[in-house]
Amino acid sequence: DIQMTQSPASLSASLEEIVTITCQASQDIGNYLSWYQQKLGKSPQLLIHSATSLADGVPSRFSGSRSGTQYSLKINRLQVEDTGIYYCLQHYSAPWTFGGGTKLELK
Amino acid sequence: QVQLKESGPGLVQPSQTLSLTCTVAGFSLTSYNVHWVRQPPGKGLEWMGVIWNTGGTRYNSALKSRLSISKDTSKSQVFLKMNSLQTEDTATYYCARDPPLGPDYWGQGVMVTVSS
């Protein structure tokens, strides 16, 4: 199975700060990587698909990038509504695997 | 408007079988794949399996012997059946649509507790 190592596990940042979350894949997954935001008691919401493509309706302060087998989610100018838990997902091969999650809080 | 909604029993006894239904609207099951993902309380997300638009299926090997996913395209419903439930199967169960670019729309989830 492909392992997705997500870091950090938790993060506290200030308003307007730039935040970066990363996922390291255990093998090549191409661009078959999505990012999700989950708020407490809610289902995950798609932010980024195909590693770098912004999902419909997602604010442009969110962006995704790839360097080899390392994938990053960047949030420019952090807003209050950006708090929650973020997950990466590889859908290159079954079983699809999620990263362990990053809990983002406001400082 | 794309919608997915999970339904099923909130409580299942140990060793019994879980049956969940995902009812979709706004898209056809002949055009999109549907996945099942679960999340134990306070924990991360676990992919369970998928039913392709063609009707084929793929399961998480950890669950494969207990899990079955099927669909009724005419009723816009996807079904999950998992047998031999244990307390560690207590979780919120989600269905999600896959374009396929990774799941885009998710249902609200259904909480299932395994307890006697």
mmCIF file with all atom_site columns, C-alpha atoms in Angstrom:
data_model
loop_
_atom_site.group_PDB
_atom_site.id
_atom_site.type_symbol
_atom_site.label_atom_id
_atom_site.label_alt_id
_atom_site.label_comp_id
_atom_site.label_asym_id
_atom_site.label_entity_id
_atom_site.label_seq_id
_atom_site.pdbx_PDB_ins_code
_atom_site.Cartn_x
_atom_site.Cartn_y
_atom_site.Cartn_z
_atom_site.occupancy
_atom_site.B_iso_or_equiv
_atom_site.pdbx_formal_charge
_atom_site.auth_seq_id
_atom_site.auth_comp_id
_atom_site.auth_asym_id
_atom_site.auth_atom_id
_atom_site.pdbx_PDB_model_num
ATOM 1   C CA . ASP A 1 1   ? 0.000   0.000   0.000   1.00 0.00 ? 1   ASP A CA 1
ATOM 2   C CA . ILE A 1 2   ? 1.117   3.559   -0.667  1.00 0.00 ? 2   ILE A CA 1
ATOM 3   C CA . GLN A 1 3   ? 1.833   5.466   2.540   1.00 0.00 ? 3   GLN A CA 1
ATOM 4   C CA . MET A 1 4   ? 1.086   9.166   2.799   1.00 0.00 ? 4   MET A CA 1
ATOM 5   C CA . THR A 1 5   ? 3.094   10.878  5.524   1.00 0.00 ? 5   THR A CA 1
ATOM 6   C CA . GLN A 1 6   ? 1.500   14.202  6.368   1.00 0.00 ? 6   GLN A CA 1
ATOM 7   C CA . SER A 1 7   ? 3.142   16.951  8.416   1.00 0.00 ? 7   SER A CA 1
ATOM 8   C CA . PRO A 1 8   ? 2.803   18.693  10.701  1.00 0.00 ? 8   PRO A CA 1
ATOM 9   C CA . ALA A 1 9   ? 0.164   16.881  12.732  1.00 0.00 ? 9   ALA A CA 1
ATOM 10  C CA . SER A 1 10  ? -0.918  20.163  14.248  1.00 0.00 ? 10  SER A CA 1
ATOM 11  C CA . LEU A 1 11  ? -0.260  23.785  13.513  1.00 0.00 ? 11  LEU A CA 1
ATOM 12  C CA . SER A 1 12  ? -1.075  27.068  15.191  1.00 0.00 ? 12  SER A CA 1
ATOM 13  C CA . ALA A 1 13  ? -0.834  30.168  13.036  1.00 0.00 ? 13  ALA A CA 1
ATOM 14  C CA . SER A 1 14  ? -1.857  33.833  13.112  1.00 0.00 ? 14  SER A CA 1
ATOM 15  C CA . LEU A 1 15  ? -4.333  35.619  10.906  1.00 0.00 ? 15  LEU A CA 1
ATOM 16  C CA . GLU A 1 16  ? -2.872  36.650  7.540   1.00 0.00 ? 16  GLU A CA 1
ATOM 17  C CA . GLU A 1 17  ? 0.051   34.235  8.024   1.00 0.00 ? 17  GLU A CA 1
ATOM 18  C CA . ILE A 1 18  ? 1.198   31.883  5.275   1.00 0.00 ? 18  ILE A CA 1
ATOM 19  C CA . VAL A 1 19  ? 0.681   28.207  6.142   1.00 0.00 ? 19  VAL A CA 1
ATOM 20  C CA . THR A 1 20  ? 2.142   25.159  4.418   1.00 0.00 ? 20  THR A CA 1
ATOM 21  C CA . ILE A 1 21  ? 1.147   21.522  4.940   1.00 0.00 ? 21  ILE A CA 1
ATOM 22  C CA . THR A 1 22  ? 2.982   18.689  3.241   1.00 0.00 ? 22  THR A CA 1
ATOM 23  C CA . CYS A 1 23  ? 2.360   15.074  2.285   1.00 0.00 ? 23  CYS A CA 1
ATOM 24  C CA . GLN A 1 24  ? 5.126   12.701  1.336   1.00 0.00 ? 24  GLN A CA 1
ATOM 25  C CA . ALA A 1 25  ? 4.148   9.722   -0.767  1.00 0.00 ? 25  ALA A CA 1
ATOM 26  C CA . SER A 1 26  ? 6.018   6.449   -0.330  1.00 0.00 ? 26  SER A CA 1
ATOM 27  C CA . GLN A 1 27  ? 6.196   6.016   -4.095  1.00 0.00 ? 27  GLN A CA 1
ATOM 28  C CA . ASP A 1 28  ? 5.363   7.835   -7.296  1.00 0.00 ? 28  ASP A CA 1
ATOM 29  C CA . ILE A 1 29  ? 1.690   8.793   -7.483  1.00 0.00 ? 29  ILE A CA 1
ATOM 30  C CA . GLY A 1 30  ? 1.924   11.310  -10.295 1.00 0.00 ? 30  GLY A CA 1
ATOM 31  C CA . ASN A 1 31  ? -0.642  14.055  -9.847  1.00 0.00 ? 31  ASN A CA 1
ATOM 32  C CA . TYR A 1 32  ? -3.238  11.736  -8.288  1.00 0.00 ? 32  TYR A CA 1
ATOM 33  C CA . LEU A 1 33  ? -3.381  13.770  -5.103  1.00 0.00 ? 33  LEU A CA 1
ATOM 34  C CA . SER A 1 34  ? -6.245  15.725  -3.567  1.00 0.00 ? 34  SER A CA 1
ATOM 35  C CA . TRP A 1 35  ? -6.484  17.983  -0.525  1.00 0.00 ? 35  TRP A CA 1
ATOM 36  C CA . TYR A 1 36  ? -9.506  18.252  1.762   1.00 0.00 ? 36  TYR A CA 1
ATOM 37  C CA . GLN A 1 37  ? -10.594 20.471  4.625   1.00 0.00 ? 37  GLN A CA 1
ATOM 38  C CA . GLN A 1 38  ? -12.796 19.030  7.336   1.00 0.00 ? 38  GLN A CA 1
ATOM 39  C CA . LYS A 1 39  ? -14.538 21.083  9.967   1.00 0.00 ? 39  LYS A CA 1
ATOM 40  C CA . LEU A 1 40  ? -15.792 19.566  13.196  1.00 0.00 ? 40  LEU A CA 1
ATOM 41  C CA . GLY A 1 41  ? -18.857 17.419  12.633  1.00 0.00 ? 41  GLY A CA 1
ATOM 42  C CA . LYS A 1 42  ? -18.836 17.997  8.872   1.00 0.00 ? 42  LYS A CA 1
ATOM 43  C CA . SER A 1 43  ? -17.816 15.986  5.845   1.00 0.00 ? 43  SER A CA 1
ATOM 44  C CA . PRO A 1 44  ? -14.530 16.712  4.052   1.00 0.00 ? 44  PRO A CA 1
ATOM 45  C CA . GLN A 1 45  ? -14.590 19.466  1.428   1.00 0.00 ? 45  GLN A CA 1
ATOM 46  C CA . LEU A 1 46  ? -12.413 19.271  -1.688  1.00 0.00 ? 46  LEU A CA 1
ATOM 47  C CA . LEU A 1 47  ? -9.848  22.072  -1.972  1.00 0.00 ? 47  LEU A CA 1
ATOM 48  C CA . ILE A 1 48  ? -7.325  20.885  -4.541  1.00 0.00 ? 48  ILE A CA 1
ATOM 49  C CA . HIS A 1 49  ? -7.435  18.072  -7.084  1.00 0.00 ? 49  HIS A CA 1
ATOM 50  C CA . SER A 1 50  ? -4.801  16.725  -9.439  1.00 0.00 ? 50  SER A CA 1
ATOM 51  C CA . ALA A 1 51  ? -2.144  18.042  -7.030  1.00 0.00 ? 51  ALA A CA 1
ATOM 52  C CA . THR A 1 52  ? -2.355  21.647  -8.203  1.00 0.00 ? 52  THR A CA 1
ATOM 53  C CA . SER A 1 53  ? -5.864  22.414  -9.484  1.00 0.00 ? 53  SER A CA 1
ATOM 54  C CA . LEU A 1 54  ? -8.159  24.541  -7.350  1.00 0.00 ? 54  LEU A CA 1
ATOM 55  C CA . ALA A 1 55  ? -11.624 23.037  -6.887  1.00 0.00 ? 55  ALA A CA 1
ATOM 56  C CA . ASP A 1 56  ? -14.650 25.084  -7.882  1.00 0.00 ? 56  ASP A CA 1
ATOM 57  C CA . GLY A 1 57  ? -15.598 27.743  -5.355  1.00 0.00 ? 57  GLY A CA 1
ATOM 58  C CA . VAL A 1 58  ? -12.412 27.435  -3.297  1.00 0.00 ? 58  VAL A CA 1
ATOM 59  C CA . PRO A 1 59  ? -10.736 30.761  -2.445  1.00 0.00 ? 59  PRO A CA 1
ATOM 60  C CA . SER A 1 60  ? -7.615  31.552  -4.443  1.00 0.00 ? 60  SER A CA 1
ATOM 61  C CA . ARG A 1 61  ? -5.530  31.837  -1.254  1.00 0.00 ? 61  ARG A CA 1
ATOM 62  C CA . PHE A 1 62  ? -5.364  28.029  -1.352  1.00 0.00 ? 62  PHE A CA 1
ATOM 63  C CA . SER A 1 63  ? -2.842  26.453  -3.703  1.00 0.00 ? 63  SER A CA 1
ATOM 64  C CA . GLY A 1 64  ? -1.232  23.075  -4.263  1.00 0.00 ? 64  GLY A CA 1
ATOM 65  C CA . SER A 1 65  ? 2.195   22.139  -5.517  1.00 0.00 ? 65  SER A CA 1
ATOM 66  C CA . ARG A 1 66  ? 4.292   19.071  -6.184  1.00 0.00 ? 66  ARG A CA 1
ATOM 67  C CA . SER A 1 67  ? 7.991   18.320  -6.057  1.00 0.00 ? 67  SER A CA 1
ATOM 68  C CA . GLY A 1 68  ? 8.643   14.704  -6.935  1.00 0.00 ? 68  GLY A CA 1
ATOM 69  C CA . THR A 1 69  ? 6.741   12.657  -4.382  1.00 0.00 ? 69  THR A CA 1
ATOM 70  C CA . GLN A 1 70  ? 6.251   15.559  -1.983  1.00 0.00 ? 70  GLN A CA 1
ATOM 71  C CA . TYR A 1 71  ? 3.017   17.498  -2.166  1.00 0.00 ? 71  TYR A CA 1
ATOM 72  C CA . SER A 1 72  ? 2.205   20.762  -0.464  1.00 0.00 ? 72  SER A CA 1
ATOM 73  C CA . LEU A 1 73  ? -0.904  22.738  0.362   1.00 0.00 ? 73  LEU A CA 1
ATOM 74  C CA . LYS A 1 74  ? -0.302  26.429  0.897   1.00 0.00 ? 74  LYS A CA 1
ATOM 75  C CA . ILE A 1 75  ? -2.716  28.888  2.444   1.00 0.00 ? 75  ILE A CA 1
ATOM 76  C CA . ASN A 1 76  ? -1.873  32.513  1.811   1.00 0.00 ? 76  ASN A CA 1
ATOM 77  C CA . ARG A 1 77  ? -3.130  35.077  4.322   1.00 0.00 ? 77  ARG A CA 1
ATOM 78  C CA . LEU A 1 78  ? -4.809  32.685  6.757   1.00 0.00 ? 78  LEU A CA 1
ATOM 79  C CA . GLN A 1 79  ? -8.418  33.528  7.608   1.00 0.00 ? 79  GLN A CA 1
ATOM 80  C CA . VAL A 1 80  ? -10.581 32.578  10.605  1.00 0.00 ? 80  VAL A CA 1
ATOM 81  C CA . GLU A 1 81  ? -12.676 30.224  8.481   1.00 0.00 ? 81  GLU A CA 1
ATOM 82  C CA . ASP A 1 82  ? -9.590  28.230  7.471   1.00 0.00 ? 82  ASP A CA 1
ATOM 83  C CA . THR A 1 83  ? -9.348  26.450  10.831  1.00 0.00 ? 83  THR A CA 1
ATOM 84  C CA . GLY A 1 84  ? -10.062 22.745  10.737  1.00 0.00 ? 84  GLY A CA 1
ATOM 85  C CA . ILE A 1 85  ? -8.332  19.494  9.835   1.00 0.00 ? 85  ILE A CA 1
ATOM 86  C CA . TYR A 1 86  ? -6.670  19.068  6.462   1.00 0.00 ? 86  TYR A CA 1
ATOM 87  C CA . TYR A 1 87  ? -6.107  15.740  4.734   1.00 0.00 ? 87  TYR A CA 1
ATOM 88  C CA . CYS A 1 88  ? -4.296  14.669  1.606   1.00 0.00 ? 88  CYS A CA 1
ATOM 89  C CA . LEU A 1 89  ? -5.507  11.676  -0.399  1.00 0.00 ? 89  LEU A CA 1
ATOM 90  C CA . GLN A 1 90  ? -3.676  9.643   -3.004  1.00 0.00 ? 90  GLN A CA 1
ATOM 91  C CA . HIS A 1 91  ? -5.900  8.011   -5.594  1.00 0.00 ? 91  HIS A CA 1
ATOM 92  C CA . TYR A 1 92  ? -3.171  6.640   -7.821  1.00 0.00 ? 92  TYR A CA 1
ATOM 93  C CA . SER A 1 93  ? -3.715  3.052   -6.771  1.00 0.00 ? 93  SER A CA 1
ATOM 94  C CA . ALA A 1 94  ? -5.979  1.083   -4.489  1.00 0.00 ? 94  ALA A CA 1
ATOM 95  C CA . PRO A 1 95  ? -6.216  1.071   -1.616  1.00 0.00 ? 95  PRO A CA 1
ATOM 96  C CA . TRP A 1 96  ? -6.488  4.829   -1.741  1.00 0.00 ? 96  TRP A CA 1
ATOM 97  C CA . THR A 1 97  ? -4.793  6.263   1.300   1.00 0.00 ? 97  THR A CA 1
ATOM 98  C CA . PHE A 1 98  ? -5.196  9.443   3.269   1.00 0.00 ? 98  PHE A CA 1
ATOM 99  C CA . GLY A 1 99  ? -2.550  11.336  5.147   1.00 0.00 ? 99  GLY A CA 1
ATOM 100 C CA . GLY A 1 100 ? -2.932  11.369  8.912   1.00 0.00 ? 100 GLY A CA 1
ATOM 101 C CA . GLY A 1 101 ? -4.331  14.893  8.952   1.00 0.00 ? 101 GLY A CA 1
ATOM 102 C CA . THR A 1 102 ? -3.152  18.329  10.063  1.00 0.00 ? 102 THR A CA 1
ATOM 103 C CA . LYS A 1 103 ? -5.130  20.196  12.682  1.00 0.00 ? 103 LYS A CA 1
ATOM 104 C CA . LEU A 1 104 ? -4.914  23.925  11.950  1.00 0.00 ? 104 LEU A CA 1
ATOM 105 C CA . GLU A 1 105 ? -5.780  26.396  14.682  1.00 0.00 ? 105 GLU A CA 1
ATOM 106 C CA . LEU A 1 106 ? -5.540  30.130  15.059  1.00 0.00 ? 106 LEU A CA 1
ATOM 107 C CA . LYS A 1 107 ? -2.934  31.478  17.398  1.00 0.00 ? 107 LYS A CA 1
ATOM 108 C CA . GLN B 2 1   ? -27.608 20.081  -7.608  1.00 0.00 ? 1   GLN B CA 1
ATOM 109 C CA . VAL B 2 2   ? -25.270 17.280  -6.646  1.00 0.00 ? 2   VAL B CA 1
ATOM 110 C CA . GLN B 2 3   ? -26.269 15.542  -3.427  1.00 0.00 ? 3   GLN B CA 1
ATOM 111 C CA . LEU B 2 4   ? -25.358 12.337  -1.656  1.00 0.00 ? 4   LEU B CA 1
ATOM 112 C CA . LYS B 2 5   ? -27.076 11.125  1.498   1.00 0.00 ? 5   LYS B CA 1
ATOM 113 C CA . GLU B 2 6   ? -26.183 8.117   3.601   1.00 0.00 ? 6   GLU B CA 1
ATOM 114 C CA . SER B 2 7   ? -28.802 6.231   5.560   1.00 0.00 ? 7   SER B CA 1
ATOM 115 C CA . GLY B 2 8   ? -28.803 3.214   7.814   1.00 0.00 ? 8   GLY B CA 1
ATOM 116 C CA . PRO B 2 9   ? -29.042 2.029   11.401  1.00 0.00 ? 9   PRO B CA 1
ATOM 117 C CA . GLY B 2 10  ? -27.275 4.058   14.021  1.00 0.00 ? 10  GLY B CA 1
ATOM 118 C CA . LEU B 2 11  ? -26.661 1.025   16.209  1.00 0.00 ? 11  LEU B CA 1
ATOM 119 C CA . VAL B 2 12  ? -25.497 -2.436  15.228  1.00 0.00 ? 12  VAL B CA 1
ATOM 120 C CA . GLN B 2 13  ? -24.770 -5.341  17.521  1.00 0.00 ? 13  GLN B CA 1
ATOM 121 C CA . PRO B 2 14  ? -21.352 -7.004  17.457  1.00 0.00 ? 14  PRO B CA 1
ATOM 122 C CA . SER B 2 15  ? -21.017 -9.816  14.903  1.00 0.00 ? 15  SER B CA 1
ATOM 123 C CA . GLN B 2 16  ? -24.010 -8.488  12.967  1.00 0.00 ? 16  GLN B CA 1
ATOM 124 C CA . THR B 2 17  ? -24.109 -7.081  9.431   1.00 0.00 ? 17  THR B CA 1
ATOM 125 C CA . LEU B 2 18  ? -24.140 -3.387  8.596   1.00 0.00 ? 18  LEU B CA 1
ATOM 126 C CA . SER B 2 19  ? -26.245 -2.236  5.674   1.00 0.00 ? 19  SER B CA 1
ATOM 127 C CA . LEU B 2 20  ? -25.967 1.342   4.460   1.00 0.00 ? 20  LEU B CA 1
ATOM 128 C CA . THR B 2 21  ? -27.531 3.135   1.511   1.00 0.00 ? 21  THR B CA 1
ATOM 129 C CA . CYS B 2 22  ? -26.151 6.147   -0.325  1.00 0.00 ? 22  CYS B CA 1
ATOM 130 C CA . THR B 2 23  ? -28.887 7.939   -2.273  1.00 0.00 ? 23  THR B CA 1
ATOM 131 C CA . VAL B 2 24  ? -27.583 10.361  -4.872  1.00 0.00 ? 24  VAL B CA 1
ATOM 132 C CA . ALA B 2 25  ? -29.110 13.199  -6.853  1.00 0.00 ? 25  ALA B CA 1
ATOM 133 C CA . GLY B 2 26  ? -27.907 15.533  -9.559  1.00 0.00 ? 26  GLY B CA 1
ATOM 134 C CA . PHE B 2 27  ? -25.753 12.987  -11.378 1.00 0.00 ? 27  PHE B CA 1
ATOM 135 C CA . SER B 2 28  ? -25.942 9.493   -12.802 1.00 0.00 ? 28  SER B CA 1
ATOM 136 C CA . LEU B 2 29  ? -24.269 6.434   -11.320 1.00 0.00 ? 29  LEU B CA 1
ATOM 137 C CA . THR B 2 30  ? -23.509 5.349   -14.890 1.00 0.00 ? 30  THR B CA 1
ATOM 138 C CA . SER B 2 31  ? -21.194 8.343   -15.257 1.00 0.00 ? 31  SER B CA 1
ATOM 139 C CA . TYR B 2 32  ? -19.511 8.617   -11.854 1.00 0.00 ? 32  TYR B CA 1
ATOM 140 C CA . ASN B 2 33  ? -17.760 6.325   -9.414  1.00 0.00 ? 33  ASN B CA 1
ATOM 141 C CA . VAL B 2 34  ? -18.869 6.277   -5.780  1.00 0.00 ? 34  VAL B CA 1
ATOM 142 C CA . HIS B 2 35  ? -16.582 5.593   -2.847  1.00 0.00 ? 35  HIS B CA 1
ATOM 143 C CA . TRP B 2 36  ? -17.185 4.686   0.771   1.00 0.00 ? 36  TRP B CA 1
ATOM 144 C CA . VAL B 2 37  ? -14.924 6.234   3.400   1.00 0.00 ? 37  VAL B CA 1
ATOM 145 C CA . ARG B 2 38  ? -15.209 5.899   7.166   1.00 0.00 ? 38  ARG B CA 1
ATOM 146 C CA . GLN B 2 39  ? -13.898 7.857   10.133  1.00 0.00 ? 39  GLN B CA 1
ATOM 147 C CA . PRO B 2 40  ? -13.760 6.496   13.696  1.00 0.00 ? 40  PRO B CA 1
ATOM 148 C CA . PRO B 2 41  ? -14.549 9.088   16.364  1.00 0.00 ? 41  PRO B CA 1
ATOM 149 C CA . GLY B 2 42  ? -11.664 11.517  16.748  1.00 0.00 ? 42  GLY B CA 1
ATOM 150 C CA . LYS B 2 43  ? -9.568  9.736   14.136  1.00 0.00 ? 43  LYS B CA 1
ATOM 151 C CA . GLY B 2 44  ? -8.609  10.057  10.488  1.00 0.00 ? 44  GLY B CA 1
ATOM 152 C CA . LEU B 2 45  ? -10.209 8.952   7.249   1.00 0.00 ? 45  LEU B CA 1
ATOM 153 C CA . GLU B 2 46  ? -10.091 5.375   5.932   1.00 0.00 ? 46  GLU B CA 1
ATOM 154 C CA . TRP B 2 47  ? -10.935 4.455   2.358   1.00 0.00 ? 47  TRP B CA 1
ATOM 155 C CA . MET B 2 48  ? -13.173 1.397   2.249   1.00 0.00 ? 48  MET B CA 1
ATOM 156 C CA . GLY B 2 49  ? -13.905 0.775   -1.395  1.00 0.00 ? 49  GLY B CA 1
ATOM 157 C CA . VAL B 2 50  ? -15.360 1.975   -4.670  1.00 0.00 ? 50  VAL B CA 1
ATOM 158 C CA . ILE B 2 51  ? -17.987 1.004   -7.181  1.00 0.00 ? 51  ILE B CA 1
ATOM 159 C CA . TRP B 2 52  ? -17.015 2.185   -10.627 1.00 0.00 ? 52  TRP B CA 1
ATOM 160 C CA . ASN B 2 53  ? -19.497 3.723   -13.037 1.00 0.00 ? 53  ASN B CA 1
ATOM 161 C CA . THR B 2 54  ? -19.221 0.458   -14.986 1.00 0.00 ? 54  THR B CA 1
ATOM 162 C CA . GLY B 2 55  ? -20.331 -1.546  -11.944 1.00 0.00 ? 55  GLY B CA 1
ATOM 163 C CA . GLY B 2 56  ? -16.962 -3.034  -11.058 1.00 0.00 ? 56  GLY B CA 1
ATOM 164 C CA . THR B 2 57  ? -15.734 -2.809  -7.501  1.00 0.00 ? 57  THR B CA 1
ATOM 165 C CA . ARG B 2 58  ? -12.468 -2.509  -5.577  1.00 0.00 ? 58  ARG B CA 1
ATOM 166 C CA . TYR B 2 59  ? -12.072 -2.908  -1.847  1.00 0.00 ? 59  TYR B CA 1
ATOM 167 C CA . ASN B 2 60  ? -9.572  -2.079  0.843   1.00 0.00 ? 60  ASN B CA 1
ATOM 168 C CA . SER B 2 61  ? -7.762  -5.367  1.370   1.00 0.00 ? 61  SER B CA 1
ATOM 169 C CA . ALA B 2 62  ? -8.094  -4.947  5.130   1.00 0.00 ? 62  ALA B CA 1
ATOM 170 C CA . LEU B 2 63  ? -11.885 -5.113  4.757   1.00 0.00 ? 63  LEU B CA 1
ATOM 171 C CA . LYS B 2 64  ? -12.253 -7.153  1.592   1.00 0.00 ? 64  LYS B CA 1
ATOM 172 C CA . SER B 2 65  ? -13.427 -10.363 3.213   1.00 0.00 ? 65  SER B CA 1
ATOM 173 C CA . ARG B 2 66  ? -16.252 -8.555  5.025   1.00 0.00 ? 66  ARG B CA 1
ATOM 174 C CA . LEU B 2 67  ? -17.263 -5.837  2.574   1.00 0.00 ? 67  LEU B CA 1
ATOM 175 C CA . SER B 2 68  ? -19.590 -5.666  -0.396  1.00 0.00 ? 68  SER B CA 1
ATOM 176 C CA . ILE B 2 69  ? -20.568 -2.619  -2.448  1.00 0.00 ? 69  ILE B CA 1
ATOM 177 C CA . SER B 2 70  ? -23.349 -2.666  -5.036  1.00 0.00 ? 70  SER B CA 1
ATOM 178 C CA . LYS B 2 71  ? -25.722 -0.240  -6.699  1.00 0.00 ? 71  LYS B CA 1
ATOM 179 C CA . ASP B 2 72  ? -29.141 0.176   -8.266  1.00 0.00 ? 72  ASP B CA 1
ATOM 180 C CA . THR B 2 73  ? -28.615 2.698   -11.025 1.00 0.00 ? 73  THR B CA 1
ATOM 181 C CA . SER B 2 74  ? -32.339 3.111   -11.702 1.00 0.00 ? 74  SER B CA 1
ATOM 182 C CA . LYS B 2 75  ? -32.905 4.150   -8.089  1.00 0.00 ? 75  LYS B CA 1
ATOM 183 C CA . SER B 2 76  ? -29.700 6.235   -7.864  1.00 0.00 ? 76  SER B CA 1
ATOM 184 C CA . GLN B 2 77  ? -28.598 4.226   -4.856  1.00 0.00 ? 77  GLN B CA 1
ATOM 185 C CA . VAL B 2 78  ? -25.319 2.660   -3.775  1.00 0.00 ? 78  VAL B CA 1
ATOM 186 C CA . PHE B 2 79  ? -25.255 0.013   -1.081  1.00 0.00 ? 79  PHE B CA 1
ATOM 187 C CA . LEU B 2 80  ? -22.638 -1.014  1.444   1.00 0.00 ? 80  LEU B CA 1
ATOM 188 C CA . LYS B 2 81  ? -22.801 -4.264  3.349   1.00 0.00 ? 81  LYS B CA 1
ATOM 189 C CA . MET B 2 82  ? -20.196 -5.268  5.892   1.00 0.00 ? 82  MET B CA 1
ATOM 190 C CA . ASN B 2 83  ? -20.466 -8.345  8.060   1.00 0.00 ? 83  ASN B CA 1
ATOM 191 C CA . SER B 2 84  ? -18.952 -9.498  11.343  1.00 0.00 ? 84  SER B CA 1
ATOM 192 C CA . LEU B 2 85  ? -18.974 -6.024  12.829  1.00 0.00 ? 85  LEU B CA 1
ATOM 193 C CA . GLN B 2 86  ? -16.811 -5.303  15.860  1.00 0.00 ? 86  GLN B CA 1
ATOM 194 C CA . THR B 2 87  ? -16.541 -2.309  18.156  1.00 0.00 ? 87  THR B CA 1
ATOM 195 C CA . GLU B 2 88  ? -13.637 -0.960  16.109  1.00 0.00 ? 88  GLU B CA 1
ATOM 196 C CA . ASP B 2 89  ? -16.049 -0.550  13.189  1.00 0.00 ? 89  ASP B CA 1
ATOM 197 C CA . THR B 2 90  ? -17.771 2.242   15.119  1.00 0.00 ? 90  THR B CA 1
ATOM 198 C CA . ALA B 2 91  ? -17.388 5.233   12.830  1.00 0.00 ? 91  ALA B CA 1
ATOM 199 C CA . THR B 2 92  ? -19.027 7.837   10.653  1.00 0.00 ? 92  THR B CA 1
ATOM 200 C CA . TYR B 2 93  ? -19.520 6.354   7.209   1.00 0.00 ? 93  TYR B CA 1
ATOM 201 C CA . TYR B 2 94  ? -19.411 8.602   4.150   1.00 0.00 ? 94  TYR B CA 1
ATOM 202 C CA . CYS B 2 95  ? -20.154 8.057   0.501   1.00 0.00 ? 95  CYS B CA 1
ATOM 203 C CA . ALA B 2 96  ? -18.476 10.341  -2.022  1.00 0.00 ? 96  ALA B CA 1
ATOM 204 C CA . ARG B 2 97  ? -18.701 10.981  -5.753  1.00 0.00 ? 97  ARG B CA 1
ATOM 205 C CA . ASP B 2 98  ? -15.603 10.581  -7.886  1.00 0.00 ? 98  ASP B CA 1
ATOM 206 C CA . PRO B 2 99  ? -15.421 12.320  -11.322 1.00 0.00 ? 99  PRO B CA 1
ATOM 207 C CA . PRO B 2 100 ? -12.668 10.624  -11.331 1.00 0.00 ? 100 PRO B CA 1
ATOM 208 C CA . LEU B 2 101 ? -10.272 13.232  -10.008 1.00 0.00 ? 101 LEU B CA 1
ATOM 209 C CA . GLY B 2 102 ? -10.605 12.082  -6.451  1.00 0.00 ? 102 GLY B CA 1
ATOM 210 C CA . PRO B 2 103 ? -13.860 12.485  -4.525  1.00 0.00 ? 103 PRO B CA 1
ATOM 211 C CA . ASP B 2 104 ? -15.445 15.898  -5.020  1.00 0.00 ? 104 ASP B CA 1
ATOM 212 C CA . TYR B 2 105 ? -18.880 15.770  -3.372  1.00 0.00 ? 105 TYR B CA 1
ATOM 213 C CA . TRP B 2 106 ? -19.404 13.926  -0.086  1.00 0.00 ? 106 TRP B CA 1
ATOM 214 C CA . GLY B 2 107 ? -22.501 12.981  1.824   1.00 0.00 ? 107 GLY B CA 1
ATOM 215 C CA . GLN B 2 108 ? -23.119 14.305  5.319   1.00 0.00 ? 108 GLN B CA 1
ATOM 216 C CA . GLY B 2 109 ? -22.146 10.948  6.795   1.00 0.00 ? 109 GLY B CA 1
ATOM 217 C CA . VAL B 2 110 ? -23.976 8.504   9.020   1.00 0.00 ? 110 VAL B CA 1
ATOM 218 C CA . MET B 2 111 ? -22.723 7.591   12.479  1.00 0.00 ? 111 MET B CA 1
ATOM 219 C CA . VAL B 2 112 ? -22.743 3.872   13.195  1.00 0.00 ? 112 VAL B CA 1
ATOM 220 C CA . THR B 2 113 ? -22.109 2.527   16.696  1.00 0.00 ? 113 THR B CA 1
ATOM 221 C CA . VAL B 2 114 ? -21.302 -1.129  17.227  1.00 0.00 ? 114 VAL B CA 1
ATOM 222 C CA . SER B 2 115 ? -22.435 -2.110  20.684  1.00 0.00 ? 115 SER B CA 1
ATOM 223 C CA . SER B 2 116 ? -24.545 -4.663  22.479  1.00 0.00 ? 116 SER B CA 1
#
